Amino acid sequence: MNTLKTFLEMISYRENLDREGFILRENKDDKIAGPDSGGKDADKETSDKPQAKKRNFIKPRRPAEINYGIPPGKTDSASSALEQNREAINKLYGLPDNKDIITRDFFLGMNTTYKSMAVFIDGLTDKSVLNMLFEALMLFAEPPDADRGKLAALVMKALLPGNQVKMISSFKDILAAVNIGDTVLFFDGCAEAVAVETKGWEHRGVEMPVTEQIIRGPQEAFTETLRANTGLLRKIIKNENLTTEFFVVGRRSQTPVAVMYLRDLANPALVDEVKRRIKSIKTDAMLDSGVLEQLIEDHPYNLHPTILATERPDRVASKILEGRVAIIVDGSPFVLTAPATMYEQLHTGEELYNRWQYGTFIRWLRAAAFLLSFLLPGLYLAIVLYHQEMLPTELILAIAGNREKVPFPSIVEVLLMELSFELIREAGLRIPGVMGSTIGIVGALILGQAAVQANIVSPILVILVAVTGLASFAIPYYSLAFSLRIYRFIYIALGSMLGFFGISMGLFAHVALAANLKSFGVPYLAPTGPKTSDWTDVVSVAPVFFQEKRPDYINPLDLTRQPKVSRGWIKGGGNQDD
Amino acid sequence: MIKEGKFGLAEAIILMAVSNVARVFLPYPRYLVELGGSAAWMTPIGGLAVTLVGAYIMSLVLKKNPDNTIIEITEEAFGSILGITFNLITIAFFISVCFLFVREFSEALITAALPETPISVIATVYIAIGLLGSYLGIEAIARSTRLTYIYVFGGIVLLLFALTPQWKFDNLFPVFGNGFFPIFGLGAFSTAAVTEIILAAVLVQAIGGADKYMRINFFAALIAFTVLGVLLAALVLTMGKEVATETSLPFYRLSRNIYLGRFFQRVEALFIIIWSIVGAIKIALTLYGASVSLARTLKLPDYRPLIWPLGLIVFIFSFLPPDLPTTMKLDTDFLRPFAHIPNYLLPLLILAAYWLKGRMRRAGS
């Protein structure tokens, strides 16, 4: 009988009723008003108005209306009864479902009357520190005879070996402490808790910079840990005026953001403006400094970046020493510095570590690369399409001869190659490391050799695209290079439509728009537009002993970097070393 | 109050100088060669003197009310009806400069580089850039001028050096060309219109106030007239006065003449970049001047809403002349004599009005 049934089931048709498996239905309160409106009103609204007439549109809710998970009324102070505190913790963290949060019961000094509880998060805390903590509290502590209400203070002062200890009483502070890896201790009969610093999570060590490599100079890079990053900076600037201020951004992620500056150097108005912008941000998560950059920059609609991001501590230190402000976001190995100018985004810092002649050479080379990276394809098109007479006859004949077999117009040819190049770039970035060599073969053989042999593009264009690509890689700041990559296509369009006239009009508009940019009140093209007296470290690098002044456009509190004669050993230099 | 921004002395000088140089790239130098013959290079001397005197008178006028521009001062001096009439003349002057330049630069580009492009496309691009520049404001225009002037003057110097092998000094003789009156009389009358001291007087608050006005105009005029003189000399030296009077775009013709070995020849395309940028600066600046003057005349808090309608007016006006010769004739017969009214006559009239007012007040008391 059973066998027959199974057989029939195998050969007969039955409709699959569970076709979709899982459907994520819309929330009830997403459809109807906010959570505060209550069930009755919501039901009334749905029954009164027919569903079909409702627009598919969710009313934006103000942040105050959104419930971020903290039950109302539970953010108040801790109670003196241990059981009540435990209940509150269980409710707040969703215990026992939430397996990361550990509540550990123990008796202070092995005395059963002193019931205590520790709360911490597994994975964020250092196990050896925790072990030492429990050892001290359970084995070596003498149960005190003091008033139970003052137990927390006594434990903190007399019994705990932890290095950063503080007393807290509100659940808001308790949650904040536990969430960043501290251990919070509750004692029965005491309305206050003790937070002990036990942070210790898995993280990457300090490594070599990945995107900003230099030959001469420090080879350390920032990591994802905020404290390590501030430490890296403080290691370079050993100065009591170096100030680190903390802010918390992101209502859900509660990401710490640090602002670092030299108190006696950075312009207070600048520091206040940076702090004002960071404090004003209302968002739910801050995953990288790139997000913060977009939230605090002056001109989000212009292609040019107006904030500098770098992963090298020595560069950030040099910015802080000029009077700028550094912004470090926890979890991001890129530190922002503001204000930023375009010239600064074309520097690497290495020019100063090398001798000044080499630095100057590299900077001029980079200036040429800067222009080539967005102008070259457009100029080529303008010359080939409109201004053939500009080229010497032999060269134009060579180009024409090469182009003879190519079936496309020049503009299609250029766009084809540029798009392929952009594809190689993107694919080369995303390709898994083990397959890395494939991209070289694809790029070099297929797009170079084979495309020319198949008469899809002319050889001169391959050279041109390669040079443009090289020039664009020579630009040290990724965001700036990115903006120029996009500008390149605008100049291709202008050059192919209007020749040199189009390109010069594009340049004028580009320059006017860039000259209009401001980064935290500082013109983006400073110190050339507007012209200030700083010339020692813009395109040409002056010898280090000539760099007597800090950049004027940042308006630091102290403009002088070093006295007129900084080399005390030269003739007449010794008596001027004030 | 209209927010104009501020910039430094050097930026102001360069802005005014580049604005004054713009005419050099148009058919204008040809007219001067016609006027002065082999002594064409002397024609700017008289103009420079007139300009400096004019600028001095204008600075005296501006010092009567250092917190305001020439627009408010005109109204203060003549009362509202006559003052507004004079201000409208000034605005009409800016608009005529702007539309004639749009037309002449567009025509020049068609001759030099883009023979098959419709003129409306080129004029549209120029107007668009002018709108953008005047929308961004005088500060952005001044800064971009400061960043591009090196290439403009560098290009002119390069042109001069590249042409030296072709110079024939015989072409400069006779030394006084067509005689004293054409050179210094008519020349002064004509070249005095090259500078727009009224434009600087409208922008006086942005360029640093009435105190710096004279200094800025002195250097700007010096630079512009030197460039004009040197180019006229180069033109006559290279081609001789007969050929020079036959070219419609002398500067373009000069750059075509460059021949330094097989590789470096016919670089006129490079000069297209230079003049189109100078043209864009000039158009943006005059459009800005027109809209700011109008906003000040109408006492509006912002000039930006006026840019679009004024740009449209300029665009339409630029197509009214049927062809290039008519445009050039308009420039010679209408614009240049007209330029003397706001530039030189207006400040004199204002001074006279102030003087009369002072006398009447004294007589009354």
PDB file of N, CA, C and O in Angstrom, chain A residues 28-30 32-39 42 59 61-68:
ATOM      1  N   LYS A  28       4.044  46.441   8.950  1.00  0.00           N
ATOM      2  CA  LYS A  28       2.743  47.092   9.096  1.00  0.00           C
ATOM      3  C   LYS A  28       2.932  48.596   9.291  1.00  0.00           C
ATOM      4  O   LYS A  28       2.285  49.418   8.670  1.00  0.00           O
ATOM      5  N   ASP A  29       3.883  48.957  10.173  1.00  0.00           N
ATOM      6  CA  ASP A  29       4.032  50.383  10.477  1.00  0.00           C
ATOM      7  C   ASP A  29       4.808  51.126   9.396  1.00  0.00           C
ATOM      8  O   ASP A  29       4.932  52.325   9.442  1.00  0.00           O
ATOM      9  N   ASP A  30       5.313  50.380   8.394  1.00  0.00           N
ATOM     10  CA  ASP A  30       5.910  51.070   7.255  1.00  0.00           C
ATOM     11  C   ASP A  30       4.831  51.652   6.378  1.00  0.00           C
ATOM     12  O   ASP A  30       4.958  52.693   5.784  1.00  0.00           O
ATOM     13  N   ILE A  32       1.659  52.347   7.388  1.00  0.00           N
ATOM     14  CA  ILE A  32       0.759  53.297   8.026  1.00  0.00           C
ATOM     15  C   ILE A  32       1.510  54.084   9.091  1.00  0.00           C
ATOM     16  O   ILE A  32       1.921  53.529  10.103  1.00  0.00           O
ATOM     17  N   ALA A  33       1.683  55.368   8.827  1.00  0.00           N
ATOM     18  CA  ALA A  33       2.233  56.310   9.808  1.00  0.00           C
ATOM     19  C   ALA A  33       3.396  55.755  10.623  1.00  0.00           C
ATOM     20  O   ALA A  33       4.057  54.805  10.232  1.00  0.00           O
ATOM     21  N   GLY A  34       3.677  56.379  11.739  1.00  0.00           N
ATOM     22  CA  GLY A  34       4.813  55.990  12.568  1.00  0.00           C
ATOM     23  C   GLY A  34       4.410  55.027  13.655  1.00  0.00           C
ATOM     24  O   GLY A  34       3.232  54.700  13.805  1.00  0.00           O
ATOM     25  N   PRO A  35       5.376  54.555  14.422  1.00  0.00           N
ATOM     26  CA  PRO A  35       5.079  53.585  15.467  1.00  0.00           C
ATOM     27  C   PRO A  35       4.301  54.211  16.628  1.00  0.00           C
ATOM     28  O   PRO A  35       3.670  53.511  17.393  1.00  0.00           O
ATOM     29  N   ASP A  36       4.386  55.533  16.719  1.00  0.00           N
ATOM     30  CA  ASP A  36       3.748  56.191  17.863  1.00  0.00           C
ATOM     31  C   ASP A  36       2.239  56.369  17.676  1.00  0.00           C
ATOM     32  O   ASP A  36       1.548  56.770  18.591  1.00  0.00           O
ATOM     33  N   SER A  37       1.768  56.130  16.460  1.00  0.00           N
ATOM     34  CA  SER A  37       0.371  56.448  16.194  1.00  0.00           C
ATOM     35  C   SER A  37      -0.593  55.444  16.836  1.00  0.00           C
ATOM     36  O   SER A  37      -1.785  55.713  16.925  1.00  0.00           O
ATOM     37  N   GLY A  38      -0.061  54.313  17.295  1.00  0.00           N
ATOM     38  CA  GLY A  38      -0.914  53.363  18.025  1.00  0.00           C
ATOM     39  C   GLY A  38      -1.726  52.483  17.097  1.00  0.00           C
ATOM     40  O   GLY A  38      -2.004  52.822  15.955  1.00  0.00           O
ATOM     41  N   GLY A  39      -2.102  51.324  17.629  1.00  0.00           N
ATOM     42  CA  GLY A  39      -2.784  50.328  16.809  1.00  0.00           C
ATOM     43  C   GLY A  39      -4.179  50.761  16.359  1.00  0.00           C
ATOM     44  O   GLY A  39      -4.586  50.513  15.241  1.00  0.00           O
ATOM     45  N   ALA A  42      -4.288  53.144  13.441  1.00  0.00           N
ATOM     46  CA  ALA A  42      -3.815  52.461  12.237  1.00  0.00           C
ATOM     47  C   ALA A  42      -4.928  51.612  11.643  1.00  0.00           C
ATOM     48  O   ALA A  42      -5.188  51.657  10.447  1.00  0.00           O
ATOM     49  N   LYS A  59       5.714  57.580   4.060  1.00  0.00           N
ATOM     50  CA  LYS A  59       5.937  58.902   4.646  1.00  0.00           C
ATOM     51  C   LYS A  59       7.274  58.909   5.383  1.00  0.00           C
ATOM     52  O   LYS A  59       7.536  58.025   6.210  1.00  0.00           O
ATOM     53  N   ARG A  61       9.947  59.423   8.060  1.00  0.00           N
ATOM     54  CA  ARG A  61       9.774  59.630   9.497  1.00  0.00           C
ATOM     55  C   ARG A  61      10.961  60.362  10.073  1.00  0.00           C
ATOM     56  O   ARG A  61      12.092  60.140   9.674  1.00  0.00           O
ATOM     57  N   ARG A  62      10.692  61.222  10.999  1.00  0.00           N
ATOM     58  CA  ARG A  62      11.795  61.940  11.641  1.00  0.00           C
ATOM     59  C   ARG A  62      12.565  60.990  12.555  1.00  0.00           C
ATOM     60  O   ARG A  62      11.964  60.068  13.128  1.00  0.00           O
ATOM     61  N   PRO A  63      13.871  61.203  12.696  1.00  0.00           N
ATOM     62  CA  PRO A  63      14.666  60.265  13.492  1.00  0.00           C
ATOM     63  C   PRO A  63      14.107  60.064  14.894  1.00  0.00           C
ATOM     64  O   PRO A  63      14.194  58.975  15.455  1.00  0.00           O
ATOM     65  N   ALA A  64      13.496  61.110  15.453  1.00  0.00           N
ATOM     66  CA  ALA A  64      12.993  60.988  16.817  1.00  0.00           C
ATOM     67  C   ALA A  64      11.895  59.933  16.918  1.00  0.00           C
ATOM     68  O   ALA A  64      11.685  59.334  17.968  1.00  0.00           O
ATOM     69  N   GLU A  65      11.209  59.701  15.788  1.00  0.00           N
ATOM     70  CA  GLU A  65      10.114  58.739  15.832  1.00  0.00           C
ATOM     71  C   GLU A  65      10.595  57.297  15.695  1.00  0.00           C
ATOM     72  O   GLU A  65       9.868  56.366  15.988  1.00  0.00           O
ATOM     73  N   ILE A  66      11.816  57.143  15.206  1.00  0.00           N
ATOM     74  CA  ILE A  66      12.282  55.788  14.937  1.00  0.00           C
ATOM     75  C   ILE A  66      12.769  55.162  16.233  1.00  0.00           C
ATOM     76  O   ILE A  66      13.530  55.764  16.994  1.00  0.00           O
ATOM     77  N   ASN A  67      12.350  53.940  16.459  1.00  0.00           N
ATOM     78  CA  ASN A  67      12.748  53.240  17.669  1.00  0.00           C
ATOM     79  C   ASN A  67      14.035  52.485  17.391  1.00  0.00           C
ATOM     80  O   ASN A  67      14.070  51.580  16.567  1.00  0.00           O
ATOM     81  N   TYR A  68      15.092  52.875  18.054  1.00  0.00           N
ATOM     82  CA  TYR A  68      16.379  52.236  17.774  1.00  0.00           C
ATOM     83  C   TYR A  68      16.657  51.050  18.676  1.00  0.00           C
ATOM     84  O   TYR A  68      17.796  50.673  18.861  1.00  0.00           O
TER      85      TYR A  68
END
